[in-house]
Coordinates of C-alpha atoms in Angstrom, one line a residue:
M1 CA 2.9 -9.8 12.3
S2 CA 2.4 -13.0 14.3
D3 CA 4.8 -14.9 11.9
K4 CA 7.4 -12.1 12.4
L5 CA 7.0 -12.4 16.1
E6 CA 7.4 -16.1 16.1
R7 CA 10.6 -15.8 14.1
F8 CA 11.9 -13.1 16.4
L9 CA 11.3 -15.3 19.5
Y10 CA 13.0 -18.3 17.9
I11 CA 16.0 -16.5 16.6
N12 CA 16.6 -14.9 20.1
G13 CA 16.1 -18.3 21.9
I14 CA 13.0 -17.1 23.8
S15 CA 10.3 -19.1 22.1
A16 CA 8.8 -20.1 25.4
T17 CA 8.2 -16.5 26.4
T18 CA 4.6 -15.9 27.6
P19 CA 2.7 -12.7 27.0
A20 CA 3.1 -11.7 30.7
E21 CA 6.9 -12.1 30.3
F22 CA 7.1 -10.0 27.1
N23 CA 8.5 -6.7 28.3
E24 CA 9.5 -3.3 26.9
T25 CA 13.0 -4.5 26.2
H26 CA 11.6 -7.4 24.1
L27 CA 9.4 -4.8 22.4
M28 CA 12.2 -2.6 21.4
E29 CA 14.3 -5.5 20.2
F30 CA 11.3 -6.8 18.1
R31 CA 11.0 -3.3 16.6
E32 CA 14.6 -3.5 15.5
F33 CA 14.1 -7.0 14.2
I34 CA 11.1 -5.9 12.0
Y35 CA 13.2 -3.0 10.6
N36 CA 16.2 -5.3 9.7
E37 CA 14.6 -8.6 9.2
Y38 CA 16.1 -9.0 5.7
Q39 CA 19.5 -9.7 7.4
F40 CA 18.1 -13.0 8.9
V41 CA 16.6 -14.6 5.7
K42 CA 19.9 -16.3 4.6
K43 CA 21.0 -17.1 8.1
Y44 CA 17.8 -19.0 9.0
P45 CA 16.6 -20.5 5.7
K46 CA 14.3 -23.0 7.4
L47 CA 12.3 -20.2 9.1
Y48 CA 11.5 -18.7 5.6
K49 CA 11.0 -21.9 3.5
D50 CA 7.2 -21.6 3.6
V51 CA 7.2 -17.8 3.0
K52 CA 6.5 -16.8 -0.5
D53 CA 9.5 -15.2 -2.2
Q54 CA 7.7 -12.0 -2.8
N55 CA 6.9 -11.7 1.0
K56 CA 10.5 -12.4 2.1
P57 CA 12.2 -9.2 3.4
K58 CA 14.8 -8.1 0.9
A59 CA 15.7 -4.7 2.3
R60 CA 15.3 -2.6 5.4
L61 CA 11.7 -1.7 5.9
S62 CA 10.4 1.9 6.2
M63 CA 9.6 3.1 9.7
N64 CA 6.0 3.6 8.6
T65 CA 5.8 -0.2 7.9
V66 CA 7.4 -1.0 11.2
A67 CA 4.9 1.3 13.1
S68 CA 2.0 -0.4 11.3
Q69 CA 3.2 -3.8 12.4
L70 CA 3.7 -2.5 16.0
K71 CA 0.2 -1.1 16.1
M72 CA -1.2 -4.7 15.4
L73 CA 0.9 -6.0 18.4
Q74 CA -0.3 -3.0 20.5
T75 CA -3.9 -3.9 19.8
F76 CA -3.3 -7.5 20.7
L77 CA -1.5 -6.7 24.0
N78 CA -4.1 -4.1 24.9
E79 CA -6.8 -6.7 24.6
L80 CA -4.9 -9.1 26.8
E81 CA -4.5 -6.2 29.4
N82 CA -8.3 -5.4 29.2
S83 CA -9.2 -9.1 29.8
D84 CA -6.7 -9.3 32.7
E85 CA -4.5 -11.9 31.0
I86 CA -1.5 -9.5 31.5
H87 CA -1.1 -6.8 34.1
K88 CA 0.2 -4.0 31.8
S89 CA 1.0 -3.8 28.2
P90 CA 4.8 -3.2 27.5
F91 CA 3.7 -0.3 25.2
R92 CA 2.4 1.6 28.3
K93 CA 5.5 0.8 30.2
L94 CA 7.5 2.7 27.5
G95 CA 6.0 6.0 28.7
K96 CA 4.1 8.5 26.6
E97 CA 7.0 10.3 24.9
R98 CA 9.1 7.2 24.1
R99 CA 6.0 5.4 22.8
K100 CA 5.3 8.4 20.5
V101 CA 8.8 8.1 19.0
V102 CA 8.4 4.3 18.6
M103 CA 5.1 4.6 16.8
K104 CA 5.9 7.7 14.8
T105 CA 5.1 7.6 11.1
H106 CA 6.2 10.0 8.3
Y107 CA 4.3 10.1 5.0
D108 CA 5.7 11.8 2.0
D109 CA 3.5 14.1 0.0
P110 CA 1.4 11.8 -2.3
I111 CA 3.0 11.3 -5.7
F112 CA 0.7 11.2 -8.6
L113 CA 0.6 11.8 -12.4
R114 CA -0.3 15.2 -13.6
K115 CA -2.7 15.6 -16.5
D116 CA 0.0 16.1 -19.1
E117 CA 1.8 13.0 -17.7
L118 CA -1.2 10.8 -17.9
L119 CA -1.8 11.9 -21.4
K120 CA 1.9 11.1 -22.3
V121 CA 1.3 7.6 -21.0
M122 CA -1.9 7.2 -22.9
K123 CA -0.3 8.4 -26.1
A124 CA 3.0 6.4 -25.7
E125 CA 3.8 3.8 -28.2
V126 CA 4.9 0.6 -26.4
P127 CA 6.1 -2.8 -27.4
E128 CA 3.4 -5.5 -27.9
G129 CA 4.4 -7.1 -24.6
M130 CA 3.7 -3.9 -22.7
Q131 CA 0.2 -3.2 -24.1
D132 CA -1.4 -5.3 -21.4
T133 CA 0.3 -3.2 -18.7
K134 CA -0.5 0.0 -20.4
D135 CA -4.2 -0.8 -20.7
A136 CA -4.4 -2.0 -17.1
F137 CA -2.6 1.0 -15.7
I138 CA -4.7 3.6 -17.6
L139 CA -7.9 1.8 -16.6
Q140 CA -6.9 1.6 -13.0
C141 CA -6.1 5.3 -13.0
A142 CA -9.6 5.9 -14.3
L143 CA -11.3 3.7 -11.6
G144 CA -9.0 4.6 -8.7
C145 CA -9.5 1.2 -7.0
R146 CA -7.0 -0.7 -4.9
I147 CA -5.1 -3.4 -6.7
S148 CA -6.8 -6.2 -4.6
D149 CA -10.2 -5.0 -6.0
F150 CA -8.9 -4.4 -9.6
Q151 CA -7.5 -8.0 -9.8
V152 CA -10.9 -9.6 -9.3
M153 CA -13.0 -7.1 -11.5
N154 CA -14.7 -8.6 -14.5
M155 CA -17.7 -7.7 -16.8
D156 CA -20.1 -8.5 -13.9
S157 CA -18.6 -5.5 -12.1
I158 CA -20.2 -3.2 -14.6
A159 CA -23.7 -1.8 -14.5
V160 CA -25.6 1.1 -16.2
N161 CA -27.7 3.7 -14.4
I162 CA -31.1 5.0 -15.5
D163 CA -29.4 7.8 -17.4
G164 CA -27.4 5.3 -19.5
I165 CA -24.1 6.0 -17.7
P166 CA -21.9 2.9 -17.1
Y167 CA -20.1 2.4 -13.8
V168 CA -18.2 -0.2 -11.9
H169 CA -19.6 -1.4 -8.5
Y170 CA -17.7 -3.5 -5.9
I171 CA -17.3 -3.9 -2.1
P172 CA -13.6 -3.0 -1.3
K173 CA -11.8 -5.9 0.2
K174 CA -9.8 -3.9 2.6
T175 CA -12.7 -2.5 4.5
A176 CA -15.3 -5.2 3.8
D177 CA -14.9 -6.6 7.4
D178 CA -15.5 -3.1 8.9
Q179 CA -18.8 -2.5 7.1
V180 CA -22.2 -2.9 8.8
G181 CA -24.0 -3.4 5.5
N182 CA -22.9 -4.4 2.0
E183 CA -22.4 -0.8 0.7
E184 CA -20.7 -0.8 -2.7
V185 CA -18.3 1.7 -4.2
T186 CA -19.7 3.0 -7.5
T187 CA -17.4 4.8 -9.9
P188 CA -18.6 6.2 -13.3
I189 CA -16.6 4.9 -16.3
V190 CA -15.1 7.7 -18.4
R191 CA -14.9 7.2 -22.1
F192 CA -11.2 6.1 -22.5
A193 CA -11.7 3.6 -19.7
F194 CA -14.9 2.3 -21.4
D195 CA -13.0 1.7 -24.6
I196 CA -10.3 -0.3 -22.8
I197 CA -12.9 -2.4 -21.1
K198 CA -14.7 -3.1 -24.4
K199 CA -11.3 -4.1 -26.0
T200 CA -10.1 -6.3 -23.1
D201 CA -13.3 -7.6 -21.3
F202 CA -11.4 -6.9 -18.1
N203 CA -8.9 -9.7 -19.0
F204 CA -5.4 -8.6 -18.0
P205 CA -2.9 -11.5 -17.6
I206 CA -0.3 -9.1 -16.0
L207 CA -2.5 -8.8 -12.9
K208 CA -1.9 -12.4 -12.0
N209 CA 1.5 -11.4 -10.8
I210 CA 1.8 -8.0 -9.1
Y211 CA 5.3 -8.3 -7.5
G212 CA 8.6 -9.5 -8.6
A213 CA 10.9 -8.6 -11.5
A214 CA 8.3 -9.4 -14.1
G215 CA 5.2 -8.3 -12.1
Y216 CA 2.7 -5.5 -12.7
N217 CA 4.5 -3.0 -10.5
A218 CA 7.8 -3.6 -12.3
K219 CA 6.1 -3.3 -15.7
I220 CA 4.5 0.0 -14.6
K221 CA 8.0 1.4 -13.9
S222 CA 9.0 0.3 -17.4
L223 CA 5.9 1.8 -18.9
L224 CA 6.5 5.2 -17.3
R225 CA 10.1 5.1 -18.3
I226 CA 9.1 4.5 -22.0
A227 CA 6.6 7.4 -21.7
K228 CA 9.5 9.6 -20.3
I229 CA 7.8 10.4 -17.0
D230 CA 11.0 11.8 -15.6
R231 CA 9.8 14.5 -13.2
E232 CA 11.9 14.4 -10.0
V233 CA 9.9 13.8 -6.9
P234 CA 11.0 13.9 -3.2
V235 CA 11.3 10.7 -1.2
F236 CA 12.2 10.8 2.4
N237 CA 15.3 8.7 3.5
E238 CA 14.7 7.1 6.9
I239 CA 18.4 6.8 7.5
T240 CA 19.6 10.3 6.6
K241 CA 16.3 12.0 7.6
T242 CA 16.5 14.1 4.4
N243 CA 14.6 14.1 1.0
E244 CA 16.1 12.3 -1.9
Y245 CA 14.9 13.2 -5.4
K246 CA 14.1 10.4 -7.8
A247 CA 12.6 10.3 -11.3
L248 CA 8.9 9.6 -11.0
H249 CA 9.1 6.5 -13.3
T250 CA 11.2 4.8 -10.6
M251 CA 8.3 5.2 -8.1
G252 CA 5.7 3.6 -10.4
S253 CA 3.3 1.1 -8.9
S254 CA -0.4 0.3 -8.7
K255 CA -0.7 2.8 -5.8
L256 CA 0.2 5.6 -8.2
C257 CA -3.1 4.8 -10.1
R258 CA -5.3 5.5 -7.0
K259 CA -3.5 8.7 -6.1
T260 CA -3.6 9.9 -9.7
H261 CA -7.4 9.3 -9.7
V262 CA -8.1 11.3 -6.5
D263 CA -6.0 14.1 -7.9
I264 CA -7.8 14.1 -11.2
M265 CA -11.1 14.5 -9.3
N266 CA -9.6 17.3 -7.2
K267 CA -8.3 19.2 -10.3
V268 CA -11.8 19.2 -12.0
Q269 CA -13.4 20.2 -8.7
V270 CA -15.5 17.1 -8.4
D271 CA -16.6 16.0 -4.9
M272 CA -13.7 13.8 -4.1
Y273 CA -15.9 11.4 -2.1
A274 CA -18.4 11.0 -4.8
A275 CA -16.8 7.9 -6.2
G276 CA -16.9 6.3 -2.8
L277 CA -13.1 5.6 -2.7
H278 CA -12.7 7.0 0.8
K279 CA -15.1 7.8 3.6
E280 CA -16.2 11.4 4.2
G281 CA -13.5 13.3 6.0
S282 CA -10.7 10.9 5.2
A283 CA -7.3 12.3 5.9
A284 CA -5.9 10.5 2.8
V285 CA -8.1 12.7 0.7
T286 CA -8.1 16.0 2.6
R287 CA -4.3 16.4 2.1
Y288 CA -4.6 16.5 -1.7
P289 CA -6.3 19.9 -2.2
Q290 CA -3.3 21.5 -0.3
L291 CA -0.8 20.1 -2.9
E292 CA 0.4 21.9 -6.1

């Protein structure tokens, strides 16, 4: 967020602006900048020369992403206000109703593979160059972990309990800084996942590159297309404010694995928090039982 803010200030010729001078007009202009930053990449190449290609904005961002960025800025400005470094945060100057609109998020119903669709992927015959992606995808669906945790898993991530049941254990990277202790997530390894681990030793070259035309996410889309995962799913269009329907294979990514895992647990009526993937009472999980 701070890098975006620096580019915004530079492009608008106000790099010398202090936090006390940053007002609600700047805030609304910054919001628009985040939304449409892709338009500035070619105009100001020097500002983006040190930005990895995968991180350069290539299209208009979703309002959820914009709101997420603004929440970081809001936290920073609130801290400055609390320490008397600024008189009043520009977010508070917006007023309650306008601030609600600015920070509004809209989440589509979670998209996940149904049982028959996951089985179709498991049974699909794929070219030799896609086997790596297929094994990684199916295993990630079985473990439900985030991609950042899946990338660094190895055979040391596996243990066996006193009943002889193998499981993976790890401290989630995303929430590691928020933990008081070093509590690990532990997820039992089902049979088909165990077979993949035995075959691969957790060695998946495709995980070295997640993004881009040849990355893991792109390969997942190809895998689902080969498996004919064509069910149409609703995707909210930020511009038209209506749902568009797209073939599920076009929505494939590593996030689909996590959502599929939680849904599998829900369908078999297992305690959805048992695998430690979310904290008790998590809104991300409680929405699932209401679907389908």
